[in-house]
mmCIF file with all atom_site columns, C-alpha atoms in Angstrom:
data_model
loop_
_atom_site.group_PDB
_atom_site.id
_atom_site.type_symbol
_atom_site.label_atom_id
_atom_site.label_alt_id
_atom_site.label_comp_id
_atom_site.label_asym_id
_atom_site.label_entity_id
_atom_site.label_seq_id
_atom_site.pdbx_PDB_ins_code
_atom_site.Cartn_x
_atom_site.Cartn_y
_atom_site.Cartn_z
_atom_site.occupancy
_atom_site.B_iso_or_equiv
_atom_site.pdbx_formal_charge
_atom_site.auth_seq_id
_atom_site.auth_comp_id
_atom_site.auth_asym_id
_atom_site.auth_atom_id
_atom_site.pdbx_PDB_model_num
ATOM 1   C CA . UNK A 1 1   ? 87.407  92.560  77.024  1.00 0.00 ? 1   UNK A CA 1
ATOM 2   C CA . UNK A 1 2   ? 90.453  94.066  78.705  1.00 0.00 ? 2   UNK A CA 1
ATOM 3   C CA . UNK A 1 3   ? 89.542  94.562  82.381  1.00 0.00 ? 3   UNK A CA 1
ATOM 4   C CA . UNK A 1 4   ? 88.491  92.077  85.065  1.00 0.00 ? 4   UNK A CA 1
ATOM 5   C CA . UNK A 1 5   ? 86.830  93.834  88.005  1.00 0.00 ? 5   UNK A CA 1
ATOM 6   C CA . UNK A 1 6   ? 86.317  91.957  91.271  1.00 0.00 ? 6   UNK A CA 1
ATOM 7   C CA . UNK A 1 7   ? 83.474  93.659  93.093  1.00 0.00 ? 7   UNK A CA 1
ATOM 8   C CA . UNK A 1 8   ? 83.976  92.765  96.764  1.00 0.00 ? 8   UNK A CA 1
ATOM 9   C CA . UNK A 1 9   ? 86.379  91.055  99.113  1.00 0.00 ? 9   UNK A CA 1
ATOM 10  C CA . UNK A 1 10  ? 84.052  88.044  99.238  1.00 0.00 ? 10  UNK A CA 1
ATOM 11  C CA . UNK A 1 11  ? 84.523  87.511  95.519  1.00 0.00 ? 11  UNK A CA 1
ATOM 12  C CA . UNK A 1 12  ? 88.170  86.800  96.368  1.00 0.00 ? 12  UNK A CA 1
ATOM 13  C CA . UNK A 1 13  ? 87.720  84.715  99.538  1.00 0.00 ? 13  UNK A CA 1
ATOM 14  C CA . UNK A 1 14  ? 84.385  83.786  101.084 1.00 0.00 ? 14  UNK A CA 1
ATOM 15  C CA . UNK A 1 15  ? 84.467  85.920  104.225 1.00 0.00 ? 15  UNK A CA 1
ATOM 16  C CA . UNK A 1 16  ? 80.704  86.143  104.683 1.00 0.00 ? 16  UNK A CA 1
ATOM 17  C CA . UNK A 1 17  ? 80.507  83.958  107.781 1.00 0.00 ? 17  UNK A CA 1
ATOM 18  C CA . UNK A 1 18  ? 83.498  85.744  109.319 1.00 0.00 ? 18  UNK A CA 1
ATOM 19  C CA . UNK A 1 19  ? 81.564  88.967  108.803 1.00 0.00 ? 19  UNK A CA 1
ATOM 20  C CA . UNK A 1 20  ? 78.477  87.582  110.531 1.00 0.00 ? 20  UNK A CA 1
ATOM 21  C CA . UNK A 1 21  ? 80.522  86.284  113.465 1.00 0.00 ? 21  UNK A CA 1
ATOM 22  C CA . UNK A 1 22  ? 82.200  89.668  113.792 1.00 0.00 ? 22  UNK A CA 1
ATOM 23  C CA . UNK A 1 23  ? 78.843  91.454  113.876 1.00 0.00 ? 23  UNK A CA 1
ATOM 24  C CA . UNK A 1 24  ? 77.633  89.191  116.685 1.00 0.00 ? 24  UNK A CA 1
ATOM 25  C CA . UNK A 1 25  ? 80.833  89.701  118.674 1.00 0.00 ? 25  UNK A CA 1
ATOM 26  C CA . UNK A 1 26  ? 80.530  93.469  118.192 1.00 0.00 ? 26  UNK A CA 1
ATOM 27  C CA . UNK A 1 27  ? 76.973  93.391  119.499 1.00 0.00 ? 27  UNK A CA 1
ATOM 28  C CA . UNK A 1 28  ? 78.167  91.650  122.660 1.00 0.00 ? 28  UNK A CA 1
ATOM 29  C CA . UNK A 1 29  ? 80.996  94.168  123.046 1.00 0.00 ? 29  UNK A CA 1
ATOM 30  C CA . UNK A 1 30  ? 78.427  96.988  122.954 1.00 0.00 ? 30  UNK A CA 1
ATOM 31  C CA . UNK A 1 31  ? 76.099  95.230  125.431 1.00 0.00 ? 31  UNK A CA 1
ATOM 32  C CA . UNK A 1 32  ? 73.444  94.572  122.808 1.00 0.00 ? 32  UNK A CA 1
ATOM 33  C CA . UNK A 1 33  ? 71.396  91.414  123.239 1.00 0.00 ? 33  UNK A CA 1
ATOM 34  C CA . UNK A 1 34  ? 71.311  90.871  119.480 1.00 0.00 ? 34  UNK A CA 1
ATOM 35  C CA . UNK A 1 35  ? 72.360  87.840  117.504 1.00 0.00 ? 35  UNK A CA 1
ATOM 36  C CA . UNK A 1 36  ? 72.115  87.540  113.754 1.00 0.00 ? 36  UNK A CA 1
ATOM 37  C CA . UNK A 1 37  ? 71.528  83.937  112.780 1.00 0.00 ? 37  UNK A CA 1
ATOM 38  C CA . UNK A 1 38  ? 72.458  82.667  109.349 1.00 0.00 ? 38  UNK A CA 1
ATOM 39  C CA . UNK A 1 39  ? 68.969  82.896  107.847 1.00 0.00 ? 39  UNK A CA 1
ATOM 40  C CA . UNK A 1 40  ? 68.501  86.447  109.159 1.00 0.00 ? 40  UNK A CA 1
ATOM 41  C CA . UNK A 1 41  ? 71.865  87.541  107.823 1.00 0.00 ? 41  UNK A CA 1
ATOM 42  C CA . UNK A 1 42  ? 71.174  86.068  104.400 1.00 0.00 ? 42  UNK A CA 1
ATOM 43  C CA . UNK A 1 43  ? 68.088  88.249  104.104 1.00 0.00 ? 43  UNK A CA 1
ATOM 44  C CA . UNK A 1 44  ? 69.999  91.335  105.240 1.00 0.00 ? 44  UNK A CA 1
ATOM 45  C CA . UNK A 1 45  ? 72.598  90.781  102.525 1.00 0.00 ? 45  UNK A CA 1
ATOM 46  C CA . UNK A 1 46  ? 70.013  91.601  99.894  1.00 0.00 ? 46  UNK A CA 1
ATOM 47  C CA . UNK A 1 47  ? 71.011  95.197  100.708 1.00 0.00 ? 47  UNK A CA 1
ATOM 48  C CA . UNK A 1 48  ? 74.429  96.817  101.067 1.00 0.00 ? 48  UNK A CA 1
ATOM 49  C CA . UNK A 1 49  ? 76.174  98.727  103.822 1.00 0.00 ? 49  UNK A CA 1
ATOM 50  C CA . UNK A 1 50  ? 77.138  97.304  107.221 1.00 0.00 ? 50  UNK A CA 1
ATOM 51  C CA . UNK A 1 51  ? 76.546  100.430 109.316 1.00 0.00 ? 51  UNK A CA 1
ATOM 52  C CA . UNK A 1 52  ? 73.221  101.005 107.556 1.00 0.00 ? 52  UNK A CA 1
ATOM 53  C CA . UNK A 1 53  ? 72.303  97.390  108.307 1.00 0.00 ? 53  UNK A CA 1
ATOM 54  C CA . UNK A 1 54  ? 72.981  97.945  112.023 1.00 0.00 ? 54  UNK A CA 1
ATOM 55  C CA . UNK A 1 55  ? 71.031  101.212 112.045 1.00 0.00 ? 55  UNK A CA 1
ATOM 56  C CA . UNK A 1 56  ? 68.067  99.628  110.279 1.00 0.00 ? 56  UNK A CA 1
ATOM 57  C CA . UNK A 1 57  ? 68.002  96.709  112.684 1.00 0.00 ? 57  UNK A CA 1
ATOM 58  C CA . UNK A 1 58  ? 68.093  99.070  115.670 1.00 0.00 ? 58  UNK A CA 1
ATOM 59  C CA . UNK A 1 59  ? 65.228  101.109 114.217 1.00 0.00 ? 59  UNK A CA 1
ATOM 60  C CA . UNK A 1 60  ? 63.133  97.968  113.759 1.00 0.00 ? 60  UNK A CA 1
ATOM 61  C CA . UNK A 1 61  ? 63.649  97.176  117.437 1.00 0.00 ? 61  UNK A CA 1
ATOM 62  C CA . UNK A 1 62  ? 62.999  100.738 118.568 1.00 0.00 ? 62  UNK A CA 1
ATOM 63  C CA . UNK A 1 63  ? 66.491  101.096 120.022 1.00 0.00 ? 63  UNK A CA 1
ATOM 64  C CA . UNK A 1 64  ? 68.860  104.057 119.936 1.00 0.00 ? 64  UNK A CA 1
ATOM 65  C CA . UNK A 1 65  ? 72.228  102.645 118.924 1.00 0.00 ? 65  UNK A CA 1
ATOM 66  C CA . UNK A 1 66  ? 75.478  104.223 117.729 1.00 0.00 ? 66  UNK A CA 1
ATOM 67  C CA . UNK A 1 67  ? 75.567  102.212 114.517 1.00 0.00 ? 67  UNK A CA 1
ATOM 68  C CA . UNK A 1 68  ? 78.873  103.712 113.394 1.00 0.00 ? 68  UNK A CA 1
ATOM 69  C CA . UNK A 1 69  ? 80.577  102.696 116.634 1.00 0.00 ? 69  UNK A CA 1
ATOM 70  C CA . UNK A 1 70  ? 79.162  99.166  116.492 1.00 0.00 ? 70  UNK A CA 1
ATOM 71  C CA . UNK A 1 71  ? 80.262  98.826  112.901 1.00 0.00 ? 71  UNK A CA 1
ATOM 72  C CA . UNK A 1 72  ? 83.745  100.136 113.736 1.00 0.00 ? 72  UNK A CA 1
ATOM 73  C CA . UNK A 1 73  ? 84.084  97.435  116.403 1.00 0.00 ? 73  UNK A CA 1
ATOM 74  C CA . UNK A 1 74  ? 82.844  94.835  113.950 1.00 0.00 ? 74  UNK A CA 1
ATOM 75  C CA . UNK A 1 75  ? 85.422  95.958  111.379 1.00 0.00 ? 75  UNK A CA 1
ATOM 76  C CA . UNK A 1 76  ? 88.240  95.703  113.918 1.00 0.00 ? 76  UNK A CA 1
ATOM 77  C CA . UNK A 1 77  ? 87.167  92.194  114.902 1.00 0.00 ? 77  UNK A CA 1
ATOM 78  C CA . UNK A 1 78  ? 86.814  91.184  111.261 1.00 0.00 ? 78  UNK A CA 1
ATOM 79  C CA . UNK A 1 79  ? 90.284  92.439  110.423 1.00 0.00 ? 79  UNK A CA 1
ATOM 80  C CA . UNK A 1 80  ? 91.688  90.456  113.337 1.00 0.00 ? 80  UNK A CA 1
ATOM 81  C CA . UNK A 1 81  ? 90.091  87.312  111.944 1.00 0.00 ? 81  UNK A CA 1
ATOM 82  C CA . UNK A 1 82  ? 91.494  87.987  108.486 1.00 0.00 ? 82  UNK A CA 1
ATOM 83  C CA . UNK A 1 83  ? 94.883  88.673  110.029 1.00 0.00 ? 83  UNK A CA 1
ATOM 84  C CA . UNK A 1 84  ? 95.130  85.126  111.297 1.00 0.00 ? 84  UNK A CA 1
ATOM 85  C CA . UNK A 1 85  ? 95.812  84.114  107.696 1.00 0.00 ? 85  UNK A CA 1
ATOM 86  C CA . UNK A 1 86  ? 95.147  80.792  106.083 1.00 0.00 ? 86  UNK A CA 1
ATOM 87  C CA . UNK A 1 87  ? 92.279  82.047  103.932 1.00 0.00 ? 87  UNK A CA 1
ATOM 88  C CA . UNK A 1 88  ? 91.772  80.197  100.675 1.00 0.00 ? 88  UNK A CA 1
ATOM 89  C CA . UNK A 1 89  ? 90.897  82.009  97.489  1.00 0.00 ? 89  UNK A CA 1
ATOM 90  C CA . UNK A 1 90  ? 87.553  80.993  96.046  1.00 0.00 ? 90  UNK A CA 1
ATOM 91  C CA . UNK A 1 91  ? 87.503  78.386  93.248  1.00 0.00 ? 91  UNK A CA 1
ATOM 92  C CA . UNK A 1 92  ? 89.144  79.671  90.091  1.00 0.00 ? 92  UNK A CA 1
ATOM 93  C CA . UNK A 1 93  ? 89.838  83.180  91.379  1.00 0.00 ? 93  UNK A CA 1
ATOM 94  C CA . UNK A 1 94  ? 93.629  83.081  91.239  1.00 0.00 ? 94  UNK A CA 1
ATOM 95  C CA . UNK A 1 95  ? 93.557  81.269  87.908  1.00 0.00 ? 95  UNK A CA 1
ATOM 96  C CA . UNK A 1 96  ? 91.190  83.851  86.416  1.00 0.00 ? 96  UNK A CA 1
ATOM 97  C CA . UNK A 1 97  ? 93.236  86.728  87.809  1.00 0.00 ? 97  UNK A CA 1
ATOM 98  C CA . UNK A 1 98  ? 96.466  85.347  86.369  1.00 0.00 ? 98  UNK A CA 1
ATOM 99  C CA . UNK A 1 99  ? 94.846  84.522  83.039  1.00 0.00 ? 99  UNK A CA 1
ATOM 100 C CA . UNK A 1 100 ? 93.650  88.107  82.689  1.00 0.00 ? 100 UNK A CA 1
ATOM 101 C CA . UNK A 1 101 ? 97.074  89.511  83.578  1.00 0.00 ? 101 UNK A CA 1
ATOM 102 C CA . UNK A 1 102 ? 98.922  87.163  81.213  1.00 0.00 ? 102 UNK A CA 1
ATOM 103 C CA . UNK A 1 103 ? 96.560  88.177  78.415  1.00 0.00 ? 103 UNK A CA 1
ATOM 104 C CA . UNK A 1 104 ? 97.521  91.799  78.966  1.00 0.00 ? 104 UNK A CA 1
ATOM 105 C CA . UNK A 1 105 ? 94.279  92.747  80.699  1.00 0.00 ? 105 UNK A CA 1
ATOM 106 C CA . UNK A 1 106 ? 93.868  94.907  83.762  1.00 0.00 ? 106 UNK A CA 1
ATOM 107 C CA . UNK A 1 107 ? 92.608  93.566  87.095  1.00 0.00 ? 107 UNK A CA 1
ATOM 108 C CA . UNK A 1 108 ? 90.960  95.688  89.772  1.00 0.00 ? 108 UNK A CA 1
ATOM 109 C CA . UNK A 1 109 ? 89.212  95.266  93.092  1.00 0.00 ? 109 UNK A CA 1
ATOM 110 C CA . UNK A 1 110 ? 86.209  97.573  93.038  1.00 0.00 ? 110 UNK A CA 1
ATOM 111 C CA . UNK A 1 111 ? 84.685  97.625  96.495  1.00 0.00 ? 111 UNK A CA 1
ATOM 112 C CA . UNK A 1 112 ? 83.233  100.146 98.912  1.00 0.00 ? 112 UNK A CA 1
ATOM 113 C CA . UNK A 1 113 ? 84.629  98.529  102.042 1.00 0.00 ? 113 UNK A CA 1
ATOM 114 C CA . UNK A 1 114 ? 87.470  100.118 104.020 1.00 0.00 ? 114 UNK A CA 1
ATOM 115 C CA . UNK A 1 115 ? 91.105  100.079 102.874 1.00 0.00 ? 115 UNK A CA 1
ATOM 116 C CA . UNK A 1 116 ? 91.945  98.307  106.145 1.00 0.00 ? 116 UNK A CA 1
ATOM 117 C CA . UNK A 1 117 ? 89.621  95.438  105.217 1.00 0.00 ? 117 UNK A CA 1
ATOM 118 C CA . UNK A 1 118 ? 91.241  95.191  101.792 1.00 0.00 ? 118 UNK A CA 1
ATOM 119 C CA . UNK A 1 119 ? 94.756  95.031  103.239 1.00 0.00 ? 119 UNK A CA 1
ATOM 120 C CA . UNK A 1 120 ? 93.708  92.452  105.847 1.00 0.00 ? 120 UNK A CA 1
ATOM 121 C CA . UNK A 1 121 ? 92.097  90.314  103.164 1.00 0.00 ? 121 UNK A CA 1
ATOM 122 C CA . UNK A 1 122 ? 95.131  90.333  100.888 1.00 0.00 ? 122 UNK A CA 1
ATOM 123 C CA . UNK A 1 123 ? 97.443  89.549  103.784 1.00 0.00 ? 123 UNK A CA 1
ATOM 124 C CA . UNK A 1 124 ? 95.183  86.683  104.845 1.00 0.00 ? 124 UNK A CA 1
ATOM 125 C CA . UNK A 1 125 ? 94.820  84.956  101.478 1.00 0.00 ? 125 UNK A CA 1
ATOM 126 C CA . UNK A 1 126 ? 97.591  82.606  100.465 1.00 0.00 ? 126 UNK A CA 1
ATOM 127 C CA . UNK A 1 127 ? 99.261  83.356  97.097  1.00 0.00 ? 127 UNK A CA 1
ATOM 128 C CA . UNK A 1 128 ? 97.713  86.818  96.764  1.00 0.00 ? 128 UNK A CA 1
ATOM 129 C CA . UNK A 1 129 ? 99.390  90.223  96.883  1.00 0.00 ? 129 UNK A CA 1
ATOM 130 C CA . UNK A 1 130 ? 98.066  93.757  96.647  1.00 0.00 ? 130 UNK A CA 1
ATOM 131 C CA . UNK A 1 131 ? 100.328 94.240  93.629  1.00 0.00 ? 131 UNK A CA 1
ATOM 132 C CA . UNK A 1 132 ? 98.238  91.636  91.766  1.00 0.00 ? 132 UNK A CA 1
ATOM 133 C CA . UNK A 1 133 ? 95.675  94.410  91.272  1.00 0.00 ? 133 UNK A CA 1
ATOM 134 C CA . UNK A 1 134 ? 96.233  97.310  88.907  1.00 0.00 ? 134 UNK A CA 1
ATOM 135 C CA . UNK A 1 135 ? 93.750  99.319  90.952  1.00 0.00 ? 135 UNK A CA 1
ATOM 136 C CA . UNK A 1 136 ? 91.961  99.023  94.285  1.00 0.00 ? 136 UNK A CA 1
ATOM 137 C CA . UNK A 1 137 ? 88.831  101.096 94.858  1.00 0.00 ? 137 UNK A CA 1
ATOM 138 C CA . UNK A 1 138 ? 87.623  101.392 98.460  1.00 0.00 ? 138 UNK A CA 1
ATOM 139 C CA . UNK A 1 139 ? 85.614  103.825 100.568 1.00 0.00 ? 139 UNK A CA 1
ATOM 140 C CA . UNK A 1 140 ? 88.577  106.155 100.981 1.00 0.00 ? 140 UNK A CA 1
ATOM 141 C CA . UNK A 1 141 ? 88.222  107.195 97.337  1.00 0.00 ? 141 UNK A CA 1
ATOM 142 C CA . UNK A 1 142 ? 84.520  106.572 96.642  1.00 0.00 ? 142 UNK A CA 1
ATOM 143 C CA . UNK A 1 143 ? 82.029  107.227 99.414  1.00 0.00 ? 143 UNK A CA 1
ATOM 144 C CA . UNK A 1 144 ? 78.834  106.202 97.612  1.00 0.00 ? 144 UNK A CA 1
ATOM 145 C CA . UNK A 1 145 ? 77.890  102.642 98.538  1.00 0.00 ? 145 UNK A CA 1
ATOM 146 C CA . UNK A 1 146 ? 76.652  100.138 95.995  1.00 0.00 ? 146 UNK A CA 1
ATOM 147 C CA . UNK A 1 147 ? 74.204  99.755  94.270  1.00 0.00 ? 147 UNK A CA 1
ATOM 148 C CA . UNK A 1 148 ? 75.301  103.266 93.282  1.00 0.00 ? 148 UNK A CA 1
ATOM 149 C CA . UNK A 1 149 ? 77.560  102.822 90.210  1.00 0.00 ? 149 UNK A CA 1
ATOM 150 C CA . UNK A 1 150 ? 80.123  105.397 91.422  1.00 0.00 ? 150 UNK A CA 1
ATOM 151 C CA . UNK A 1 151 ? 82.795  102.819 92.345  1.00 0.00 ? 151 UNK A CA 1
ATOM 152 C CA . UNK A 1 152 ? 82.674  101.264 88.881  1.00 0.00 ? 152 UNK A CA 1
ATOM 153 C CA . UNK A 1 153 ? 82.600  104.638 87.154  1.00 0.00 ? 153 UNK A CA 1
ATOM 154 C CA . UNK A 1 154 ? 85.710  105.655 89.099  1.00 0.00 ? 154 UNK A CA 1
ATOM 155 C CA . UNK A 1 155 ? 87.482  102.372 88.275  1.00 0.00 ? 155 UNK A CA 1
ATOM 156 C CA . UNK A 1 156 ? 86.760  102.633 84.561  1.00 0.00 ? 156 UNK A CA 1
ATOM 157 C CA . UNK A 1 157 ? 87.884  106.246 84.393  1.00 0.00 ? 157 UNK A CA 1
ATOM 158 C CA . UNK A 1 158 ? 91.077  105.567 86.357  1.00 0.00 ? 158 UNK A CA 1
ATOM 159 C CA . UNK A 1 159 ? 91.960  102.474 84.323  1.00 0.00 ? 159 UNK A CA 1
ATOM 160 C CA . UNK A 1 160 ? 91.132  104.259 81.079  1.00 0.00 ? 160 UNK A CA 1
ATOM 161 C CA . UNK A 1 161 ? 88.714  101.505 80.079  1.00 0.00 ? 161 UNK A CA 1
ATOM 162 C CA . UNK A 1 162 ? 85.278  101.550 78.480  1.00 0.00 ? 162 UNK A CA 1
ATOM 163 C CA . UNK A 1 163 ? 82.463  99.733  80.268  1.00 0.00 ? 163 UNK A CA 1
ATOM 164 C CA . UNK A 1 164 ? 82.003  97.573  77.180  1.00 0.00 ? 164 UNK A CA 1
ATOM 165 C CA . UNK A 1 165 ? 85.580  96.304  77.558  1.00 0.00 ? 165 UNK A CA 1
ATOM 166 C CA . UNK A 1 166 ? 85.192  95.158  81.175  1.00 0.00 ? 166 UNK A CA 1
ATOM 167 C CA . UNK A 1 167 ? 83.612  92.282  83.042  1.00 0.00 ? 167 UNK A CA 1
ATOM 168 C CA . UNK A 1 168 ? 82.730  92.451  86.735  1.00 0.00 ? 168 UNK A CA 1
ATOM 169 C CA . UNK A 1 169 ? 82.445  89.662  89.285  1.00 0.00 ? 169 UNK A CA 1
ATOM 170 C CA . UNK A 1 170 ? 80.010  90.306  92.152  1.00 0.00 ? 170 UNK A CA 1
ATOM 171 C CA . UNK A 1 171 ? 78.714  88.187  95.020  1.00 0.00 ? 171 UNK A CA 1
ATOM 172 C CA . UNK A 1 172 ? 75.608  90.152  96.017  1.00 0.00 ? 172 UNK A CA 1
ATOM 173 C CA . UNK A 1 173 ? 72.582  91.716  94.394  1.00 0.00 ? 173 UNK A CA 1
ATOM 174 C CA . UNK A 1 174 ? 73.577  95.312  95.144  1.00 0.00 ? 174 UNK A CA 1
ATOM 175 C CA . UNK A 1 175 ? 76.962  94.744  93.569  1.00 0.00 ? 175 UNK A CA 1
ATOM 176 C CA . UNK A 1 176 ? 75.442  93.285  90.416  1.00 0.00 ? 176 UNK A CA 1
ATOM 177 C CA . UNK A 1 177 ? 73.094  96.271  90.215  1.00 0.00 ? 177 UNK A CA 1
ATOM 178 C CA . UNK A 1 178 ? 76.044  98.644  90.638  1.00 0.00 ? 178 UNK A CA 1
ATOM 179 C CA . UNK A 1 179 ? 78.057  97.059  87.825  1.00 0.00 ? 179 UNK A CA 1
ATOM 180 C CA . UNK A 1 180 ? 75.028  96.863  85.543  1.00 0.00 ? 180 UNK A CA 1
ATOM 181 C CA . UNK A 1 181 ? 74.163  100.517 86.172  1.00 0.00 ? 181 UNK A CA 1
ATOM 182 C CA . UNK A 1 182 ? 77.712  101.412 85.119  1.00 0.00 ? 182 UNK A CA 1
ATOM 183 C CA . UNK A 1 183 ? 77.218  99.455  81.879  1.00 0.00 ? 183 UNK A CA 1
ATOM 184 C CA . UNK A 1 184 ? 79.580  96.629  82.860  1.00 0.00 ? 184 UNK A CA 1
ATOM 185 C CA . UNK A 1 185 ? 78.726  93.005  82.083  1.00 0.00 ? 185 UNK A CA 1
ATOM 186 C CA . UNK A 1 186 ? 78.574  91.145  85.385  1.00 0.00 ? 186 UNK A CA 1
ATOM 187 C CA . UNK A 1 187 ? 79.067  87.555  86.517  1.00 0.00 ? 187 UNK A CA 1
ATOM 188 C CA . UNK A 1 188 ? 77.228  86.708  89.739  1.00 0.00 ? 188 UNK A CA 1
ATOM 189 C CA . UNK A 1 189 ? 79.503  84.630  91.986  1.00 0.00 ? 189 UNK A CA 1
ATOM 190 C CA . UNK A 1 190 ? 77.400  84.103  95.147  1.00 0.00 ? 190 UNK A CA 1
ATOM 191 C CA . UNK A 1 191 ? 79.056  83.501  98.490  1.00 0.00 ? 191 UNK A CA 1
ATOM 192 C CA . UNK A 1 192 ? 77.835  81.174  101.245 1.00 0.00 ? 192 UNK A CA 1
ATOM 193 C CA . UNK A 1 193 ? 75.166  83.605  102.395 1.00 0.00 ? 193 UNK A CA 1
ATOM 194 C CA . UNK A 1 194 ? 74.009  85.010  99.048  1.00 0.00 ? 194 UNK A CA 1
ATOM 195 C CA . UNK A 1 195 ? 73.520  81.732  97.217  1.00 0.00 ? 195 UNK A CA 1
ATOM 196 C CA . UNK A 1 196 ? 69.881  81.562  96.183  1.00 0.00 ? 196 UNK A CA 1
ATOM 197 C CA . UNK A 1 197 ? 69.432  85.316  95.823  1.00 0.00 ? 197 UNK A CA 1
ATOM 198 C CA . UNK A 1 198 ? 67.868  86.632  92.624  1.00 0.00 ? 198 UNK A CA 1
ATOM 199 C CA . UNK A 1 199 ? 70.613  88.120  90.437  1.00 0.00 ? 199 UNK A CA 1
ATOM 200 C CA . UNK A 1 200 ? 68.301  89.052  87.601  1.00 0.00 ? 200 UNK A CA 1
ATOM 201 C CA . UNK A 1 201 ? 69.772  88.608  84.137  1.00 0.00 ? 201 UNK A CA 1
ATOM 202 C CA . UNK A 1 202 ? 73.355  88.159  85.366  1.00 0.00 ? 202 UNK A CA 1
ATOM 203 C CA . UNK A 1 203 ? 74.959  84.824  84.660  1.00 0.00 ? 203 UNK A CA 1
ATOM 204 C CA . UNK A 1 204 ? 75.457  82.910  87.915  1.00 0.00 ? 204 UNK A CA 1
ATOM 205 C CA . UNK A 1 205 ? 78.619  80.800  88.393  1.00 0.00 ? 205 UNK A CA 1
ATOM 206 C CA . UNK A 1 206 ? 79.861  78.688  91.283  1.00 0.00 ? 206 UNK A CA 1
ATOM 207 C CA . UNK A 1 207 ? 83.531  79.036  90.282  1.00 0.00 ? 207 UNK A CA 1
ATOM 208 C CA . UNK A 1 208 ? 85.576  81.313  88.073  1.00 0.00 ? 208 UNK A CA 1
ATOM 209 C CA . UNK A 1 209 ? 86.887  79.393  85.103  1.00 0.00 ? 209 UNK A CA 1
ATOM 210 C CA . UNK A 1 210 ? 89.357  81.305  82.921  1.00 0.00 ? 210 UNK A CA 1
ATOM 211 C CA . UNK A 1 211 ? 87.725  79.605  79.926  1.00 0.00 ? 211 UNK A CA 1
ATOM 212 C CA . UNK A 1 212 ? 84.472  81.392  80.829  1.00 0.00 ? 212 UNK A CA 1
ATOM 213 C CA . UNK A 1 213 ? 86.107  84.818  80.688  1.00 0.00 ? 213 UNK A CA 1
ATOM 214 C CA . UNK A 1 214 ? 85.848  86.867  77.510  1.00 0.00 ? 214 UNK A CA 1
ATOM 215 C CA . UNK A 1 215 ? 88.533  86.005  74.938  1.00 0.00 ? 215 UNK A CA 1
ATOM 216 C CA . UNK A 1 216 ? 90.501  89.177  75.692  1.00 0.00 ? 216 UNK A CA 1
ATOM 217 C CA . UNK A 1 217 ? 91.080  87.999  79.267  1.00 0.00 ? 217 UNK A CA 1
ATOM 218 C CA . UNK A 1 218 ? 92.184  84.479  78.426  1.00 0.00 ? 218 UNK A CA 1
ATOM 219 C CA . UNK A 1 219 ? 95.916  83.777  78.356  1.00 0.00 ? 219 UNK A CA 1
#
C-alpha cells in the first residue's frame, strides 16, 4: 500500500455535532421551526449531501424551502465554529498520517465538502497543516457527491496510484460505498453520529493505529 486516503473532514476531527448544531442555527436564521435532534440526525447521516438532506426534509413536511440558501448559511456557521480552533484530531489520526508519510506513502483528503470547510478544519485542528496532505479533493474539483466513486477515481488518477495500492478511511456508509466502488480497501471509522451504522464488509475501528495500516504505510 502506498496511499492513505482520508474520506471526510470528520475522519480527521469529529465535527458531526458541530454540523448538527450549525444546521439547527441555520434553520432559525431562515425562520424555519425545525430542529434536528441527535437521533433524527443519525438516521439522516445514512445518506450523503447536506443540501439534499435539507431539501428532502422540506419535501417530507410539504414545505417550499430554498435548500441551497439554508445550506449556505449552515456552512458559514460551521466554518465559524471551526475557526474558533482547539479541535482535537481523532485518536490515532496524526500518528497514522505521519507513519504513512515517513514510510514514503502519499496522504490525501478525499471529500466532497467545500474547500472553505477543508481550510477551516485544518486551521482549527491543532498540529495539522494543509501541507500534510499531498492532495485535497473537494467539491470545487469533483461535483459528484458520494457514494459516487468520482472523488476517489480523481484522487487515484491525480496521485498516480492504483486502487489496489490505497487504503481509505471513511466515517459514513456513503463514503465506504464510494471507496469500495472505486476498488479501494476501506476502514470504517465511525464518528459520534454514525457509530452503529451498518458498514457492510468494511473493517470497523474506533481509532487509527499505525500498526493496523498496511505494511507499506508503516514507518
